[in-house]
Backbone as JSON Lines, residues from 0, in Angstrom:
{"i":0,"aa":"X","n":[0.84,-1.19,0.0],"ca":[0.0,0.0,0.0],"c":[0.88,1.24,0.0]}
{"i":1,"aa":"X","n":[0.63,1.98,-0.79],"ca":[1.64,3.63,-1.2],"c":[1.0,4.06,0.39]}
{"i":2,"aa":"X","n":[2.11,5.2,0.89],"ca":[1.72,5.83,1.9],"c":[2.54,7.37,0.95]}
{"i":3,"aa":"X","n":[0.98,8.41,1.4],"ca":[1.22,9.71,0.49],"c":[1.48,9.94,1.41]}
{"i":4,"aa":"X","n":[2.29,11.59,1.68],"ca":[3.31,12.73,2.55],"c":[2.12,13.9,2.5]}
{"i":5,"aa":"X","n":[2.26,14.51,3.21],"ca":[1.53,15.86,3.6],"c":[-0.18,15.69,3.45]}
{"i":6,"aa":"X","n":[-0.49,14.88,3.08],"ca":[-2.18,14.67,3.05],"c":[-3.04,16.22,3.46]}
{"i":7,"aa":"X","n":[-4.21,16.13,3.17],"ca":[-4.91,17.28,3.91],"c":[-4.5,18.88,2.97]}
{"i":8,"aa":"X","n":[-3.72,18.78,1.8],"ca":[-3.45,20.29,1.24],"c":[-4.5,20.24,0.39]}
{"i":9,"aa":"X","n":[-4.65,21.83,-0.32],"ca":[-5.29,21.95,-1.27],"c":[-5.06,21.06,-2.47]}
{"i":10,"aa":"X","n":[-5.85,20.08,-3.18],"ca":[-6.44,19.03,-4.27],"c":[-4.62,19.3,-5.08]}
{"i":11,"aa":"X","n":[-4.61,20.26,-5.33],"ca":[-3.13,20.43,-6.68],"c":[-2.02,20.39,-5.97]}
{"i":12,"aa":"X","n":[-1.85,20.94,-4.39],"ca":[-0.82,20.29,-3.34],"c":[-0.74,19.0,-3.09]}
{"i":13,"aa":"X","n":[-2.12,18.56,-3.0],"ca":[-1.64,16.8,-2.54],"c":[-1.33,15.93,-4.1]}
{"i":14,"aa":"X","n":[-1.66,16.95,-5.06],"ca":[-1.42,15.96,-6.3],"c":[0.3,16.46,-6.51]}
{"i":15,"aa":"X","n":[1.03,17.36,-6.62],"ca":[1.84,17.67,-6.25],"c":[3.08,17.07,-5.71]}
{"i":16,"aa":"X","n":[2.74,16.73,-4.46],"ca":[3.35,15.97,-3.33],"c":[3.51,14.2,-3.34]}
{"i":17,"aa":"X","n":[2.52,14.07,-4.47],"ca":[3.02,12.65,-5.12],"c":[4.06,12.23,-6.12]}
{"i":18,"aa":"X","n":[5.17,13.31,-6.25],"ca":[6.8,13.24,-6.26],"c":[6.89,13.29,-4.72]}
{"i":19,"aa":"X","n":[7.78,12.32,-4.33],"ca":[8.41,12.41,-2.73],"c":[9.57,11.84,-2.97]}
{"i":20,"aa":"X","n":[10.82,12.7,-2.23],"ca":[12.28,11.65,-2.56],"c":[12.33,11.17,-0.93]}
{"i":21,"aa":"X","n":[12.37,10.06,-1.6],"ca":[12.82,8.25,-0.75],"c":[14.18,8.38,-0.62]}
{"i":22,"aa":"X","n":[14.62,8.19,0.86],"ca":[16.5,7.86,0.3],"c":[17.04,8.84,-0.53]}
{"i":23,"aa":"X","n":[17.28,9.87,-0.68],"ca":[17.8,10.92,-1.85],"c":[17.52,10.58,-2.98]}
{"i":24,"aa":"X","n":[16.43,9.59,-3.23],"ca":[15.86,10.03,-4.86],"c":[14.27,9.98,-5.06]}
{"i":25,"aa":"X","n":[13.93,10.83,-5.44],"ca":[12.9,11.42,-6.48],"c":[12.2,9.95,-6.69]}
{"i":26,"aa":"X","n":[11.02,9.85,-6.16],"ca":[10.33,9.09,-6.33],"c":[8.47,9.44,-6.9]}
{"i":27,"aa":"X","n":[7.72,8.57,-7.72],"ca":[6.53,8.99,-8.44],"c":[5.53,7.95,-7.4]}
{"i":28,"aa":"X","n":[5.03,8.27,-6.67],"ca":[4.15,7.58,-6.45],"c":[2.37,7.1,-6.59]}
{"i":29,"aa":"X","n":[2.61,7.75,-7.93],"ca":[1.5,7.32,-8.63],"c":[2.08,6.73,-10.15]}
{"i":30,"aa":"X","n":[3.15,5.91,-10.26],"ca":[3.83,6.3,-11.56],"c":[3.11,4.61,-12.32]}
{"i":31,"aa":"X","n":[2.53,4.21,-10.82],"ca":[1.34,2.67,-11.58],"c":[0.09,2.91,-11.27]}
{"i":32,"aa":"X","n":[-0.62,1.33,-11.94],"ca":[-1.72,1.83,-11.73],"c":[-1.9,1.36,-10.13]}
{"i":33,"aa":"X","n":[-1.86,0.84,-8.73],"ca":[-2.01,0.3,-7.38],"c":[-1.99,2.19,-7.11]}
{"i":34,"aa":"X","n":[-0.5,2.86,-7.36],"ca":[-0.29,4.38,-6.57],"c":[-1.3,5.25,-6.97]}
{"i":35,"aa":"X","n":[-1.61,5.31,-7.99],"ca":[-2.89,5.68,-8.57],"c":[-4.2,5.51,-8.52]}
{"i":36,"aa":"X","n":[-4.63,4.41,-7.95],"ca":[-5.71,3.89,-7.92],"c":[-6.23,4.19,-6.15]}
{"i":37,"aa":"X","n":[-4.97,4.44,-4.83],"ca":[-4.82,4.31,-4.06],"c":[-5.04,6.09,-3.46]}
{"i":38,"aa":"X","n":[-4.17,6.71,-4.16],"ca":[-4.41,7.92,-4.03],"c":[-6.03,8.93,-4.83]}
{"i":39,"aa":"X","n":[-6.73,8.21,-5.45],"ca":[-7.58,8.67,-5.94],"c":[-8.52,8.35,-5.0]}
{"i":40,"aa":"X","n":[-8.47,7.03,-4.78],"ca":[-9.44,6.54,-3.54],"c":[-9.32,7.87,-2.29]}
{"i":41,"aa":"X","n":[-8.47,8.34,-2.14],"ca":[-7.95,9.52,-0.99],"c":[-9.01,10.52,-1.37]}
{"i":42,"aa":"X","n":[-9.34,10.34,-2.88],"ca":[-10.09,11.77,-3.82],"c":[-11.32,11.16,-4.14]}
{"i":43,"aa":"X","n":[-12.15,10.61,-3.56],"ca":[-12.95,9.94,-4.42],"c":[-13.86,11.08,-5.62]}
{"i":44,"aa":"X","n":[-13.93,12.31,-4.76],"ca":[-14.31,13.65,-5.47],"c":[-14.55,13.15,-6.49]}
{"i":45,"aa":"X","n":[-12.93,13.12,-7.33],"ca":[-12.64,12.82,-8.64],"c":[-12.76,11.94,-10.16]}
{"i":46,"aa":"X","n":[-13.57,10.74,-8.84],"ca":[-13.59,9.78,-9.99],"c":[-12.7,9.21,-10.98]}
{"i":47,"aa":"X","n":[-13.08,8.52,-12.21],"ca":[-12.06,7.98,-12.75],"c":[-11.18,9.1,-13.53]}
{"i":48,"aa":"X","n":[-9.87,8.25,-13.79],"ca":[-8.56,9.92,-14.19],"c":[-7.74,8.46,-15.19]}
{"i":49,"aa":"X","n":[-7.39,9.73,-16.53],"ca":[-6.59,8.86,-17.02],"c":[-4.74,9.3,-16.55]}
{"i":50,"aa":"X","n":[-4.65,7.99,-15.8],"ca":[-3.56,8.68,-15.34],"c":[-2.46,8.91,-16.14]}
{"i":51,"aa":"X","n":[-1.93,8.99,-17.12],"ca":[-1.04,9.99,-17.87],"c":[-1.46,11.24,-17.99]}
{"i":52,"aa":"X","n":[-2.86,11.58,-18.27],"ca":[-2.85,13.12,-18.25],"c":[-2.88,13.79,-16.95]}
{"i":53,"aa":"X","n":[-2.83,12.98,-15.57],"ca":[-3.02,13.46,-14.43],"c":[-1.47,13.14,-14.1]}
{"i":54,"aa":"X","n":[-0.6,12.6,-14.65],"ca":[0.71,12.44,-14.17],"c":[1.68,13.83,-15.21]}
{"i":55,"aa":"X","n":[0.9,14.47,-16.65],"ca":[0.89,15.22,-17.3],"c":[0.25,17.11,-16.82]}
{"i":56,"aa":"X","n":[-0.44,16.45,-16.39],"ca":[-0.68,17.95,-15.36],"c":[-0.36,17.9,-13.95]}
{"i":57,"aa":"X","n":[0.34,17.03,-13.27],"ca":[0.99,17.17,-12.19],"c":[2.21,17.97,-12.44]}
{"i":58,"aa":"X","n":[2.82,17.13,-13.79],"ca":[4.34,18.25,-13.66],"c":[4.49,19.67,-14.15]}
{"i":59,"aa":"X","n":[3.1,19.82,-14.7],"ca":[2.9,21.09,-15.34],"c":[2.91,22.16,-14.08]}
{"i":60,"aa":"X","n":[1.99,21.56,-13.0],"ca":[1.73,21.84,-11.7],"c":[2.57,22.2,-10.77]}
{"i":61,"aa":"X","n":[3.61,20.99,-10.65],"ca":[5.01,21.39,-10.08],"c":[5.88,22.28,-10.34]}
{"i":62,"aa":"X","n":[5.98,22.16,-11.98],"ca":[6.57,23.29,-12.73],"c":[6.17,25.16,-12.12]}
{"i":63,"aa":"X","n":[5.02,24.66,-12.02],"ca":[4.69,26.09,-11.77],"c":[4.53,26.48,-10.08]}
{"i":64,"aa":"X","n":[3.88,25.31,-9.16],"ca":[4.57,25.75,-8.07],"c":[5.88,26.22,-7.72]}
{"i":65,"aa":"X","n":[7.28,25.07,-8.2],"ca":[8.51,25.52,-7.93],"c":[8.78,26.58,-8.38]}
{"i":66,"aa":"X","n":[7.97,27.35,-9.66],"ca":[8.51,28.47,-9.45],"c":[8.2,29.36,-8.9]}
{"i":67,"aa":"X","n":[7.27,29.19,-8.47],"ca":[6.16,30.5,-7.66],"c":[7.09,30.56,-5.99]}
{"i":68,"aa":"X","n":[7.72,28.93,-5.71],"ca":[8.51,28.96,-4.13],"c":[9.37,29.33,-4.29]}
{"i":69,"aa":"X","n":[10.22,29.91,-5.67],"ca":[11.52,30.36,-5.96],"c":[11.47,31.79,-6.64]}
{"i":70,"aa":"X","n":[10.52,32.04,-6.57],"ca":[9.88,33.53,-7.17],"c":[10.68,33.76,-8.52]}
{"i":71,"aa":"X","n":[10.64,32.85,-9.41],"ca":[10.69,32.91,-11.01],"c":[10.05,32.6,-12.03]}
{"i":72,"aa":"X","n":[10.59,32.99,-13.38],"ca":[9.38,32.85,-13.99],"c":[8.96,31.71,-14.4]}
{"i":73,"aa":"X","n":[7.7,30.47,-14.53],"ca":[7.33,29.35,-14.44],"c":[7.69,29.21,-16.08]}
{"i":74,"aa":"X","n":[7.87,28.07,-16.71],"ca":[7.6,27.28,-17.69],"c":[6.42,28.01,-18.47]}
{"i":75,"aa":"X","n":[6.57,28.18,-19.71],"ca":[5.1,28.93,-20.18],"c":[4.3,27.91,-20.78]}
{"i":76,"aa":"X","n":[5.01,26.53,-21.62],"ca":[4.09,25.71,-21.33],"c":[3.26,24.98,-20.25]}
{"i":77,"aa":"X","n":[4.27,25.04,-19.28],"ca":[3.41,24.63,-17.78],"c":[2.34,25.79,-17.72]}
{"i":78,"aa":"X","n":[2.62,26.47,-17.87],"ca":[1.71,27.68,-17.58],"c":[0.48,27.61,-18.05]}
{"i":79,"aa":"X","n":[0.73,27.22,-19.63],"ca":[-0.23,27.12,-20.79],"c":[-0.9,26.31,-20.08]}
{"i":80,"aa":"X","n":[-0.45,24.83,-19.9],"ca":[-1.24,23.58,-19.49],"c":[-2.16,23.72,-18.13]}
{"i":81,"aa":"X","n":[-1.48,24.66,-17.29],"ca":[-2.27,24.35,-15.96],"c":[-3.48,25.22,-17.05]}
{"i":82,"aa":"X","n":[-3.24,26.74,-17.09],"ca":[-4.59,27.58,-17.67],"c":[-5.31,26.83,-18.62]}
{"i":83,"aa":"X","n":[-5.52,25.94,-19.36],"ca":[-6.13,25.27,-20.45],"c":[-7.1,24.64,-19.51]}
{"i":84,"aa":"X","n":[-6.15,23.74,-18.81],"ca":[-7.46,22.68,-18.01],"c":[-8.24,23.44,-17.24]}
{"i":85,"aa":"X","n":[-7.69,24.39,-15.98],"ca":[-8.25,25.6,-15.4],"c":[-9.54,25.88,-15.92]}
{"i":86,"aa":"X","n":[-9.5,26.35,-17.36],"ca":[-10.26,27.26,-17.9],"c":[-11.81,26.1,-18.61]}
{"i":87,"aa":"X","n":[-11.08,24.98,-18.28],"ca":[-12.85,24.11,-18.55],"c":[-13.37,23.84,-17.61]}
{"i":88,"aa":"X","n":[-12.95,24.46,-16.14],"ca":[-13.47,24.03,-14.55],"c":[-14.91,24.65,-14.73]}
{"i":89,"aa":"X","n":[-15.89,24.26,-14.04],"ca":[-16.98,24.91,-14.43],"c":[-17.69,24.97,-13.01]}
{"i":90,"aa":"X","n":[-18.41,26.01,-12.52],"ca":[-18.88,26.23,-11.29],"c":[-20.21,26.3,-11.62]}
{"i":91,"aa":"X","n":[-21.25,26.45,-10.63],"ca":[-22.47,26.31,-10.36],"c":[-22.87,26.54,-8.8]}
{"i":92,"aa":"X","n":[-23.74,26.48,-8.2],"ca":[-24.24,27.2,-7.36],"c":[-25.67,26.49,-6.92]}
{"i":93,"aa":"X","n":[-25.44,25.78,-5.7],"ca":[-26.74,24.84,-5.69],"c":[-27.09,25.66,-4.05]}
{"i":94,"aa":"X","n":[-28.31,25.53,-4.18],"ca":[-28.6,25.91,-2.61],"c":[-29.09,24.94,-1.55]}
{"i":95,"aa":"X","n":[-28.82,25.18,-0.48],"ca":[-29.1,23.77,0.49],"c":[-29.76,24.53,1.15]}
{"i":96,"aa":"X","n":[-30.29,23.55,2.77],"ca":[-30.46,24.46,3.76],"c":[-29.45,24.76,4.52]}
{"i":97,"aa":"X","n":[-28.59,24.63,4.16],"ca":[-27.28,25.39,4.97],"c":[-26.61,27.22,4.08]}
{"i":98,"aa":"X","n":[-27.24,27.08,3.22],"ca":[-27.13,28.3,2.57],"c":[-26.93,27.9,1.09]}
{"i":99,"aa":"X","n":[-26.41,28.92,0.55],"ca":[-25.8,28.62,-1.39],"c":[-24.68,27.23,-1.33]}
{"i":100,"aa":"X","n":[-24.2,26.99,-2.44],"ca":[-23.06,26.2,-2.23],"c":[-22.37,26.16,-3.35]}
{"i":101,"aa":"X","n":[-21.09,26.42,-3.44],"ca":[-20.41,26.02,-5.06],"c":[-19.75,24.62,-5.14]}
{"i":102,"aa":"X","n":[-20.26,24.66,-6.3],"ca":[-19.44,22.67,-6.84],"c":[-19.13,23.31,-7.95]}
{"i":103,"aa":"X","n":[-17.67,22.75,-7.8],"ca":[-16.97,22.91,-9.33],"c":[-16.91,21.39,-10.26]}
{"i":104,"aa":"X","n":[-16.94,21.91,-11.08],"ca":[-17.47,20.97,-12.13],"c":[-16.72,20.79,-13.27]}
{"i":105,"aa":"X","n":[-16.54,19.94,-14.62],"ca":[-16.18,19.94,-15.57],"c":[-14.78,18.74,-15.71]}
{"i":106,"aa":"X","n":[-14.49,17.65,-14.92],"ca":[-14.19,16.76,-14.52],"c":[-13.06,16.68,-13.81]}
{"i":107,"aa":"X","n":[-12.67,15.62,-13.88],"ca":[-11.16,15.67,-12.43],"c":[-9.81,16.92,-13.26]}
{"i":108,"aa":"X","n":[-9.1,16.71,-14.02],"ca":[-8.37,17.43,-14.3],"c":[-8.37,19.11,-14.54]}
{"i":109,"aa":"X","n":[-9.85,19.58,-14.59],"ca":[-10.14,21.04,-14.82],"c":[-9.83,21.58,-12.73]}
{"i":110,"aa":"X","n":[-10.75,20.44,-12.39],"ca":[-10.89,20.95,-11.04],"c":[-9.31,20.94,-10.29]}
{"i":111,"aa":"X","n":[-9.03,20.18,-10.64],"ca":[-7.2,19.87,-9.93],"c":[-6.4,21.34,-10.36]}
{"i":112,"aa":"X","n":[-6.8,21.4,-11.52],"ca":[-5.93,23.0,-12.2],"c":[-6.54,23.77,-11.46]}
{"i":113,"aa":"X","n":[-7.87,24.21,-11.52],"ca":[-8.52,25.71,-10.68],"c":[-8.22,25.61,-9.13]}
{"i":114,"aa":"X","n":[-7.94,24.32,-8.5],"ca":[-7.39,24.58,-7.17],"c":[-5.44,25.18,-7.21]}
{"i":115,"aa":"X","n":[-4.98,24.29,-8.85],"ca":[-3.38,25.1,-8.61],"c":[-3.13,26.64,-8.6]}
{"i":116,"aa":"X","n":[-4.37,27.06,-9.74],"ca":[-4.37,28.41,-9.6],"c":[-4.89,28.88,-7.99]}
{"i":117,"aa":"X","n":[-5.64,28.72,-7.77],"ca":[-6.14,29.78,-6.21],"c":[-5.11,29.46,-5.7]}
{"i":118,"aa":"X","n":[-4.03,28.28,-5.0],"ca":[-2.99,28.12,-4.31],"c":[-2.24,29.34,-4.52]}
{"i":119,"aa":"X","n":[-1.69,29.64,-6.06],"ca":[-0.82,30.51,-6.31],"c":[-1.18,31.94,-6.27]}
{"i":120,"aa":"X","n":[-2.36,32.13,-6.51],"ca":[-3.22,33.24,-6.41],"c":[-3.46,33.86,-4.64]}
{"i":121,"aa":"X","n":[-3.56,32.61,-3.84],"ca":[-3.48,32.99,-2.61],"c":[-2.29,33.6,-1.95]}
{"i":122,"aa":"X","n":[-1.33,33.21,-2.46],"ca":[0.16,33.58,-2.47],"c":[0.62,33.05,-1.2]}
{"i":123,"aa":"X","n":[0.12,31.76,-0.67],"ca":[0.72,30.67,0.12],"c":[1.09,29.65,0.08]}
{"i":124,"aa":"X","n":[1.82,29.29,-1.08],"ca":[2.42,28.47,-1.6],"c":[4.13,28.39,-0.79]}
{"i":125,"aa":"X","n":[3.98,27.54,-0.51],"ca":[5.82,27.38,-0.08],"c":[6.55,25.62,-0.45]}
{"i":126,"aa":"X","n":[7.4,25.64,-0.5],"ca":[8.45,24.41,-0.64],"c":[9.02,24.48,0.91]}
{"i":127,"aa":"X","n":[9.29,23.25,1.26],"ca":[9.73,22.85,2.43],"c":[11.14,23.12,2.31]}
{"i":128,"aa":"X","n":[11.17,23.77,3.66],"ca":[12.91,24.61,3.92],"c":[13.97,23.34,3.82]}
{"i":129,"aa":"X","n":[13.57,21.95,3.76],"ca":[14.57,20.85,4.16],"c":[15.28,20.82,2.82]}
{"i":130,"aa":"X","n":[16.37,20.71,2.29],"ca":[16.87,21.04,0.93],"c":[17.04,19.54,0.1]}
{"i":131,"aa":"X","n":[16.81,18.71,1.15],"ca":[16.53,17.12,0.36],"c":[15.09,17.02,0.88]}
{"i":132,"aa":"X","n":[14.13,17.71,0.12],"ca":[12.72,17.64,0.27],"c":[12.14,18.26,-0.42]}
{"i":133,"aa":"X","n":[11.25,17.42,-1.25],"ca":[10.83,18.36,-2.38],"c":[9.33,18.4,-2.57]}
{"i":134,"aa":"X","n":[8.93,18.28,-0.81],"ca":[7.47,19.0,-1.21],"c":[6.7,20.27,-0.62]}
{"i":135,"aa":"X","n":[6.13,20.45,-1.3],"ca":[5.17,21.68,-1.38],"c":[4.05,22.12,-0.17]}
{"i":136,"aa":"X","n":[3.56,22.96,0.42],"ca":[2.67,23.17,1.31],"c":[2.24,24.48,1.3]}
{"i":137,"aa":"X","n":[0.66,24.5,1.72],"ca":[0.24,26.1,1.37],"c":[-0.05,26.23,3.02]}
{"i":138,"aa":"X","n":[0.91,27.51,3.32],"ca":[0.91,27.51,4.63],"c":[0.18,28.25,5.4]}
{"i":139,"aa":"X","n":[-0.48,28.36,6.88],"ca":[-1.71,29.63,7.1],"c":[-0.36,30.08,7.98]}
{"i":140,"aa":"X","n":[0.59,30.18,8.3],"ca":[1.7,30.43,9.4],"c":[2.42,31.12,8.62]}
{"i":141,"aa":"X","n":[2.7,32.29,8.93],"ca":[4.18,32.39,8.2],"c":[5.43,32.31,8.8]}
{"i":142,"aa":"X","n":[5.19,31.7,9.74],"ca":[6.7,31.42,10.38],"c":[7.1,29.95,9.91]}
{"i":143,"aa":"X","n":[5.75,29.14,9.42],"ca":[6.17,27.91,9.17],"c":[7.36,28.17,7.46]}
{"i":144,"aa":"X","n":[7.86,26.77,7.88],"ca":[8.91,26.76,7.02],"c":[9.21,25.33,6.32]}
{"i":145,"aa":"X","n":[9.1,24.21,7.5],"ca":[9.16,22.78,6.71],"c":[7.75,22.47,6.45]}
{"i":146,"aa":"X","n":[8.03,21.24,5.62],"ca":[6.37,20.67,4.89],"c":[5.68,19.53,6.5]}
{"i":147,"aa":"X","n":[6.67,19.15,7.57],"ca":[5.97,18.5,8.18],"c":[6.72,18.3,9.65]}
{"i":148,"aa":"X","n":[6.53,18.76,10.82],"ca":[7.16,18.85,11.91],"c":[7.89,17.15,12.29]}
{"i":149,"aa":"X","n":[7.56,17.02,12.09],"ca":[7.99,15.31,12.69],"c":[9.25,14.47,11.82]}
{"i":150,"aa":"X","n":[9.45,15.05,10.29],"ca":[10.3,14.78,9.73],"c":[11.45,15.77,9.71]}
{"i":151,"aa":"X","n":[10.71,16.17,8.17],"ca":[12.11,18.06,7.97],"c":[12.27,18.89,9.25]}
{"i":152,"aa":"X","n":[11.11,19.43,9.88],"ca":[11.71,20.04,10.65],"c":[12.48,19.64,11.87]}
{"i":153,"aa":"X","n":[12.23,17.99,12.15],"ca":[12.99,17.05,13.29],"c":[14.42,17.58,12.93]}
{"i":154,"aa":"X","n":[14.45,16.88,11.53],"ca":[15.89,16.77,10.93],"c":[16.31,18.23,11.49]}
{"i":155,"aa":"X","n":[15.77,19.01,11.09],"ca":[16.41,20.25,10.91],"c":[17.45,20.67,12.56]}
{"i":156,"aa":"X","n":[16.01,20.46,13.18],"ca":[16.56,20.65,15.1],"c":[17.74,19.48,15.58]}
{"i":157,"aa":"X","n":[17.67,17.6,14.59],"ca":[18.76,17.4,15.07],"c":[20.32,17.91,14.6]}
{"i":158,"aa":"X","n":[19.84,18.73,13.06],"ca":[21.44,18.93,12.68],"c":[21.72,20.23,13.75]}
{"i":159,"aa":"X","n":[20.92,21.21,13.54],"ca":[21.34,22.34,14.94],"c":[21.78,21.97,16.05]}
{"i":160,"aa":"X","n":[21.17,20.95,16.91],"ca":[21.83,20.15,18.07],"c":[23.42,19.21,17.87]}
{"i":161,"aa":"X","n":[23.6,18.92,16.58],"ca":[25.02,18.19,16.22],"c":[25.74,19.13,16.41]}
{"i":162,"aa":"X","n":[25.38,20.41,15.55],"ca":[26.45,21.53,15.5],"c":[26.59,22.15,16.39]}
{"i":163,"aa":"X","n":[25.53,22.18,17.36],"ca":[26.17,22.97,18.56],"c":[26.84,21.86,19.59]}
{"i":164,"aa":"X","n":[26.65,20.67,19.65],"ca":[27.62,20.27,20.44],"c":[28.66,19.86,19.79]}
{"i":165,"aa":"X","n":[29.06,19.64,18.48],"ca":[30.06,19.84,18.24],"c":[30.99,20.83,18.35]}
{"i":166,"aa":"X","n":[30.47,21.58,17.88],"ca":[31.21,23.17,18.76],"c":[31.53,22.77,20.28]}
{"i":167,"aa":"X","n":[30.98,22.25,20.73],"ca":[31.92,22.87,22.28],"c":[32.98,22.03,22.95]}
């Protein structure tokens, strides 16, 4: 059974975050059909996805997060690709008794893009401070800095604790 990293982000963060490096390498964990089939179940939202075009707008996705956490300019085909799918997301407006409600619409890949845009649009997009870590998180903190206290930022407090007692 795949175990995904950061769970719980906005839909284009957790699709995102399915690059995770294992051991210092770069790993796809949707790159079959079990990681794929496993992480959608996470989405049931979504329904069925052909996964090449969802492994095809993931990197378009990444493309354009990493650059938004490095404040440069993104890929303009990434760019192109996220706005294309984006732009067939389709909203609507149903009312309950809990008030109005929006459902976005127009199938799994439009909706995955219109959540990458608001991420970037929100302008809380960050990459995890750990420099062998390459995932993504939209943060409500701004002091936060790693993608997950218990790992990167562990690491981080035990190398500070090496170096200072090495020092003395």
């Amino acid at each position: 059974m795949t175990t995904f990293p950061l769970l719980g982000e906005p839909l284009a963060v957790d699709l995102a975050n399915t690059i995770a490096r294992l051991r210092g390498r770069d790993v796809d964990l949707i790159a079959d059909d079990a990681g794929l089939t496993a992480w959608l179940s996470l989405h049931p939202q979504l329904g069925a996805v052909d996964g090449d075009e969802l492994r095809a707008l993931r990197g378009a996705i990444r493309e354009v997060f990493q650059a938004t956490a490095e404040t440069r300019s993104a890929d303009p085909d990434a760019v192109t690709a996220v706005n294309a799918a984006a732009f067939r997301c389709l909203a609507t407006l149903t009312s309950t008794s809990d008030g109005p409600v929006v459902e976005w619409g127009g199938g799994p890949l439009p909706v995955i893009a219109r959540s990458a845009v608001e991420v970037v649009a929100a302008a809380s997009l960050r990459g995890c401070a750990n420099h062998d870590c390459v995932l993504f998180f939209a943060h409500g903190d701004e002091r936060r800095k790693f993608c997950d206290t218990r790992t990167c930022a562990n690491r981080a407090r035990q190398a500070r604790h090496r170096e200072r007692h090495a020092q003395a």
